[in-house]
Short mmCIF file of C-alpha atoms and ligand atoms in Angstrom, two decimals:
data_model
loop_
_atom_site.label_atom_id
_atom_site.label_comp_id
_atom_site.label_asym_id
_atom_site.label_seq_id
_atom_site.Cartn_x
_atom_site.Cartn_y
_atom_site.Cartn_z
CA MET D 1 12.53 -11.65 -19.73
CA PRO D 2 13.06 -10.06 -16.23
CA VAL D 3 10.15 -7.69 -15.41
CA PRO D 4 10.64 -4.23 -13.52
CA ILE D 5 8.02 -3.26 -11.27
CA LEU D 6 8.38 0.42 -10.79
CA LEU D 7 7.35 2.11 -7.21
CA TYR D 8 6.15 5.38 -6.98
CA HIS D 9 4.59 7.12 -3.58
CA GLN D 10 3.67 11.01 -5.14
CA ILE D 11 3.98 12.89 -8.03
CA ASP D 12 3.59 16.70 -6.99
CA VAL D 13 5.98 19.50 -7.37
CA PRO D 14 8.22 18.89 -4.48
CA PRO D 15 8.32 21.23 -1.02
CA ALA D 16 10.82 23.78 -1.51
CA LYS D 17 11.95 23.19 1.94
CA ARG D 18 13.77 20.21 3.11
CA MET D 19 11.96 17.18 4.74
CA PRO D 20 12.01 13.57 5.86
CA PHE D 21 10.67 11.90 2.36
CA ARG D 22 11.21 14.55 0.22
CA SER D 23 12.90 12.22 -2.39
CA MET D 24 9.59 10.15 -2.42
CA ILE D 25 7.94 12.99 -4.45
CA VAL D 26 8.57 13.18 -8.33
CA HIS D 27 7.59 16.09 -9.63
CA PRO D 28 4.60 15.55 -12.48
CA ASP D 29 7.57 16.29 -15.71
CA ALA D 30 10.17 13.79 -14.20
CA PHE D 31 6.98 11.38 -14.45
CA ARG D 32 5.84 12.15 -17.73
CA ARG D 33 9.20 11.80 -18.98
CA GLN D 34 9.70 8.61 -17.77
CA MET D 35 6.50 7.31 -19.23
CA ALA D 36 8.16 8.82 -22.74
CA TRP D 37 10.87 7.02 -21.74
CA LEU D 38 9.05 4.00 -21.14
CA ARG D 39 7.23 4.27 -24.26
CA ARG D 40 9.89 5.14 -26.55
CA LEU D 41 11.89 1.71 -25.73
CA GLY D 42 8.93 -0.34 -26.60
CA TYR D 43 7.46 -0.83 -22.87
CA GLN D 44 3.89 -0.73 -22.39
CA GLY D 45 3.37 -0.15 -18.49
CA LEU D 46 0.81 -2.37 -17.13
CA SER D 47 -0.91 -2.82 -13.55
CA LEU D 48 0.49 -5.37 -11.42
CA HIS D 49 -2.64 -7.38 -12.64
CA ASP D 50 -2.48 -7.28 -16.16
CA ALA D 51 1.52 -7.86 -16.08
CA ILE D 52 0.93 -11.03 -14.13
CA PRO D 53 1.37 -13.28 -17.20
CA TYR D 54 4.41 -11.49 -18.07
CA ILE D 55 5.63 -12.16 -14.75
CA GLU D 56 4.92 -15.38 -14.56
CA GLY D 57 6.64 -15.79 -17.97
CA ARG D 58 3.71 -17.04 -19.50
CA LYS D 59 3.30 -14.90 -21.83
CA SER D 60 6.57 -12.39 -22.99
CA GLY D 61 7.04 -9.17 -24.23
CA LYS D 62 8.55 -5.58 -22.95
CA VAL D 63 6.01 -4.82 -20.34
CA ALA D 64 7.01 -2.50 -16.76
CA VAL D 65 4.43 -2.54 -13.68
CA ILE D 66 3.42 0.76 -12.74
CA THR D 67 2.74 1.39 -8.89
CA PHE D 68 1.93 3.71 -6.19
CA ASP D 69 2.01 2.98 -2.91
CA ASP D 70 -0.73 4.84 -0.39
CA GLY D 71 -3.25 6.08 -2.51
CA PHE D 72 -2.33 10.01 -3.02
CA SER D 73 -5.13 12.09 -4.09
CA ASN D 74 -1.70 13.86 -6.06
CA VAL D 75 -1.45 10.60 -7.78
CA TYR D 76 -4.97 11.01 -8.86
CA GLU D 77 -4.38 14.49 -10.26
CA ASN D 78 -1.17 14.62 -11.73
CA ALA D 79 -0.50 10.58 -12.71
CA LEU D 80 -3.42 9.93 -14.05
CA PRO D 81 -3.93 12.17 -16.95
CA VAL D 82 -0.53 10.91 -18.14
CA LEU D 83 -1.09 7.27 -17.80
CA GLN D 84 -4.32 7.73 -19.82
CA GLU D 85 -2.36 9.83 -22.47
CA TYR D 86 0.33 6.99 -23.02
CA GLY D 87 -2.62 3.89 -23.02
CA PHE D 88 -1.05 2.61 -19.69
CA THR D 89 -2.19 0.90 -16.53
CA ALA D 90 -1.29 0.98 -13.00
CA THR D 91 -1.77 0.02 -9.86
CA ASN D 92 -2.15 2.37 -6.49
CA PHE D 93 -2.09 0.34 -2.75
CA PHE D 94 -4.45 2.43 -0.75
CA VAL D 95 -4.34 2.80 2.73
CA ALA D 96 -7.95 1.88 3.59
CA ASN D 97 -9.03 4.29 7.00
CA GLN D 98 -7.24 7.04 5.05
CA ILE D 99 -9.71 7.12 2.31
CA GLY D 100 -10.41 10.26 1.43
CA GLY D 101 -7.92 11.21 4.13
CA GLN D 102 -4.11 12.00 4.44
CA ASN D 103 -1.22 10.76 5.37
CA ALA D 104 -1.78 10.28 9.00
CA TRP D 105 1.52 7.51 9.62
CA ASP D 106 4.03 9.66 8.07
CA ILE D 107 3.25 13.29 9.55
CA PRO D 108 4.46 12.38 13.15
CA LEU D 109 7.73 11.90 10.86
CA GLY D 110 7.60 15.29 9.70
CA VAL D 111 6.33 14.52 6.60
CA ALA D 112 4.01 17.14 4.76
CA PRO D 113 0.11 16.39 4.99
CA ALA D 114 -0.75 15.34 1.68
CA SER D 115 -4.24 14.36 0.67
CA CYS D 116 -5.29 10.47 0.05
CA MET D 117 -8.09 9.73 -3.00
CA SER D 118 -11.51 9.98 -2.09
CA ALA D 119 -13.97 6.76 -2.15
CA SER D 120 -15.00 8.60 -5.95
CA GLN D 121 -11.69 8.78 -7.11
CA ILE D 122 -10.70 4.88 -6.43
CA ARG D 123 -13.71 3.99 -8.04
CA GLU D 124 -12.48 6.48 -11.56
CA TRP D 125 -9.21 5.19 -11.40
CA ALA D 126 -10.91 1.24 -11.15
CA ALA D 127 -13.35 2.00 -13.96
CA LEU D 128 -10.36 3.68 -16.50
CA GLY D 129 -9.31 -0.04 -15.85
CA HIS D 130 -6.60 1.01 -13.11
CA GLU D 131 -5.93 -1.30 -10.35
CA VAL D 132 -6.44 -1.29 -7.18
CA GLY D 133 -4.58 -2.53 -4.40
CA SER D 134 -4.27 -3.01 -0.64
CA HIS D 135 -1.68 -1.77 1.99
CA THR D 136 -3.20 -1.91 5.05
CA LEU D 137 -6.04 -0.90 6.96
CA ASP D 138 -3.67 2.11 8.95
CA HIS D 139 0.06 1.49 7.53
CA VAL D 140 1.11 -0.56 10.18
CA ARG D 141 4.89 -2.34 9.87
CA LEU D 142 3.14 -5.92 9.75
CA PRO D 143 5.88 -7.27 11.76
CA ASP D 144 6.07 -5.23 14.67
CA VAL D 145 2.36 -6.00 15.60
CA PRO D 146 0.90 -9.04 16.86
CA ALA D 147 -0.20 -11.52 14.08
CA GLU D 148 -4.09 -10.82 14.86
CA GLU D 149 -3.94 -7.78 14.36
CA ALA D 150 -1.74 -8.32 10.73
CA ARG D 151 -4.28 -10.27 10.03
CA ARG D 152 -7.44 -7.44 10.86
CA GLN D 153 -5.27 -4.56 9.25
CA ILE D 154 -4.56 -7.59 5.84
CA VAL D 155 -8.30 -9.17 5.62
CA GLN D 156 -10.31 -5.45 6.73
CA ALA D 157 -8.39 -3.51 4.15
CA ARG D 158 -9.68 -6.02 1.21
CA ASP D 159 -13.07 -5.58 2.65
CA ILE D 160 -13.42 -2.13 2.64
CA LEU D 161 -11.71 -1.98 -0.89
CA GLN D 162 -13.97 -4.61 -2.29
CA ASP D 163 -17.05 -2.48 -0.93
CA ILE D 164 -16.00 0.49 -2.71
CA THR D 165 -15.01 -0.63 -5.82
CA GLY D 166 -17.63 -4.15 -6.09
CA ALA D 167 -14.92 -5.78 -7.72
CA PRO D 168 -11.76 -8.54 -6.13
CA VAL D 169 -9.00 -6.88 -4.42
CA THR D 170 -6.03 -9.13 -5.63
CA SER D 171 -3.07 -7.26 -5.16
CA PHE D 172 -1.17 -6.09 -1.73
CA ALA D 173 1.33 -4.27 -0.60
CA TYR D 174 3.45 -4.70 2.27
CA PRO D 175 4.14 -1.30 4.27
CA TYR D 176 7.29 -0.36 4.51
CA GLY D 177 8.02 -3.67 1.87
CA ASP D 178 8.47 -5.34 5.87
CA GLU D 179 6.93 -8.93 5.41
CA ASN D 180 8.22 -12.26 6.40
CA ALA D 181 6.77 -16.03 5.56
CA ARG D 182 4.29 -15.88 8.56
CA LEU D 183 2.42 -12.44 6.76
CA ARG D 184 3.40 -13.77 3.12
CA THR D 185 1.09 -16.58 4.38
CA ILE D 186 -1.90 -14.47 6.30
CA VAL D 187 -1.74 -12.15 2.78
CA ARG D 188 -2.43 -15.93 0.91
CA GLU D 189 -5.06 -16.75 3.47
CA ALA D 190 -6.79 -13.27 2.78
CA GLY D 191 -7.73 -14.24 -0.55
CA TYR D 192 -5.07 -12.13 -1.76
CA HIS D 193 -2.79 -13.60 -5.11
CA HIS D 194 0.03 -11.27 -5.35
CA ALA D 195 2.04 -8.99 -2.87
CA THR D 196 4.74 -6.63 -3.69
CA THR D 197 7.86 -5.70 -1.20
CA THR D 198 10.51 -3.57 -1.75
CA GLU D 199 13.53 -5.67 -2.40
CA ARG D 200 15.12 -3.66 -5.31
CA ARG D 201 15.69 -5.80 -8.14
CA ARG D 202 13.49 -6.93 -11.57
CA ALA D 203 10.43 -9.50 -10.77
CA GLN D 204 11.70 -13.04 -12.87
CA PRO D 205 9.16 -16.41 -13.11
CA ARG D 206 10.48 -18.08 -10.10
CA ASP D 207 9.65 -15.32 -8.12
CA ASP D 208 7.22 -16.07 -4.89
CA GLY D 209 4.05 -14.06 -5.72
CA PHE D 210 3.93 -12.66 -2.61
CA GLY D 211 6.95 -11.23 -1.99
CA LEU D 212 7.71 -9.68 -5.88
CA PRO D 213 10.34 -6.98 -5.57
CA ARG D 214 9.96 -3.59 -6.76
CA LEU D 215 12.39 -0.31 -8.16
CA SER D 216 11.76 2.73 -6.05
CA ILE D 217 11.73 5.48 -8.44
CA ARG D 218 12.77 9.02 -6.83
CA ARG D 219 12.91 12.66 -6.90
CA ASN D 220 16.47 13.00 -7.97
CA ASP D 221 16.74 9.84 -10.33
CA SER D 222 18.43 10.72 -13.85
CA TRP D 223 16.81 9.57 -16.75
CA LEU D 224 20.02 7.40 -17.08
CA HIS D 225 19.35 6.13 -13.56
CA PHE D 226 15.63 5.74 -14.53
CA LEU D 227 16.62 3.87 -18.12
CA LYS D 228 19.22 1.28 -15.56
CA LYS D 229 16.29 0.09 -13.13
CA CYS D 230 14.26 -0.74 -15.53
CA LEU D 231 17.17 -2.10 -18.34
CA MET D 232 19.50 -3.62 -15.26
ZN1 ZN G 1 3.15 3.16 1.75
#
């Protein structure tokens, strides 16, 4: 059974004024309703790590993977309590040089500054059973940088996150979903087990584990739109 891998960024009250990527900020009430829908339909929300046996077809069951990109503090504040309430696990892909920092890569594009989780928040996230994934050092567009720099961004991010959690970091998300065959090889050689893109469909057993598709959930998605993404 194909598995939906949901992609969120920020969970917060969106700013009133128009700004780039405002659609990436999902209201906390909408997030709670979406988790309630998953529960009502009999889905278990799982981190990528916990969902791998289902994605690979070794286990069967109604599973939706919950992922967040960029490691925002508002996910800790607004999504983590909801995940705990529903008994769901999730993956957050952290930008290793912005731990306790902010979305420095977005700000030049006109996006409002938003803080990223601190090391102690990341440790708490992990201690509650959620997965710490890697999203490079600086949120670079990997195909646009030399291979050596791409390797540094991928390898050192894993080292920094492993130092914080004291546990292996095995999941990676390509910033902007931008990747290619050469980058998949670098990610595998760096010791990761899986990587996600932003190709829009549900994951299937035949998928390359270093190119797993994801479904982006946006601010204006209606409940029907959300369910379609999960089910179709
Ligand atoms: Zn990102």
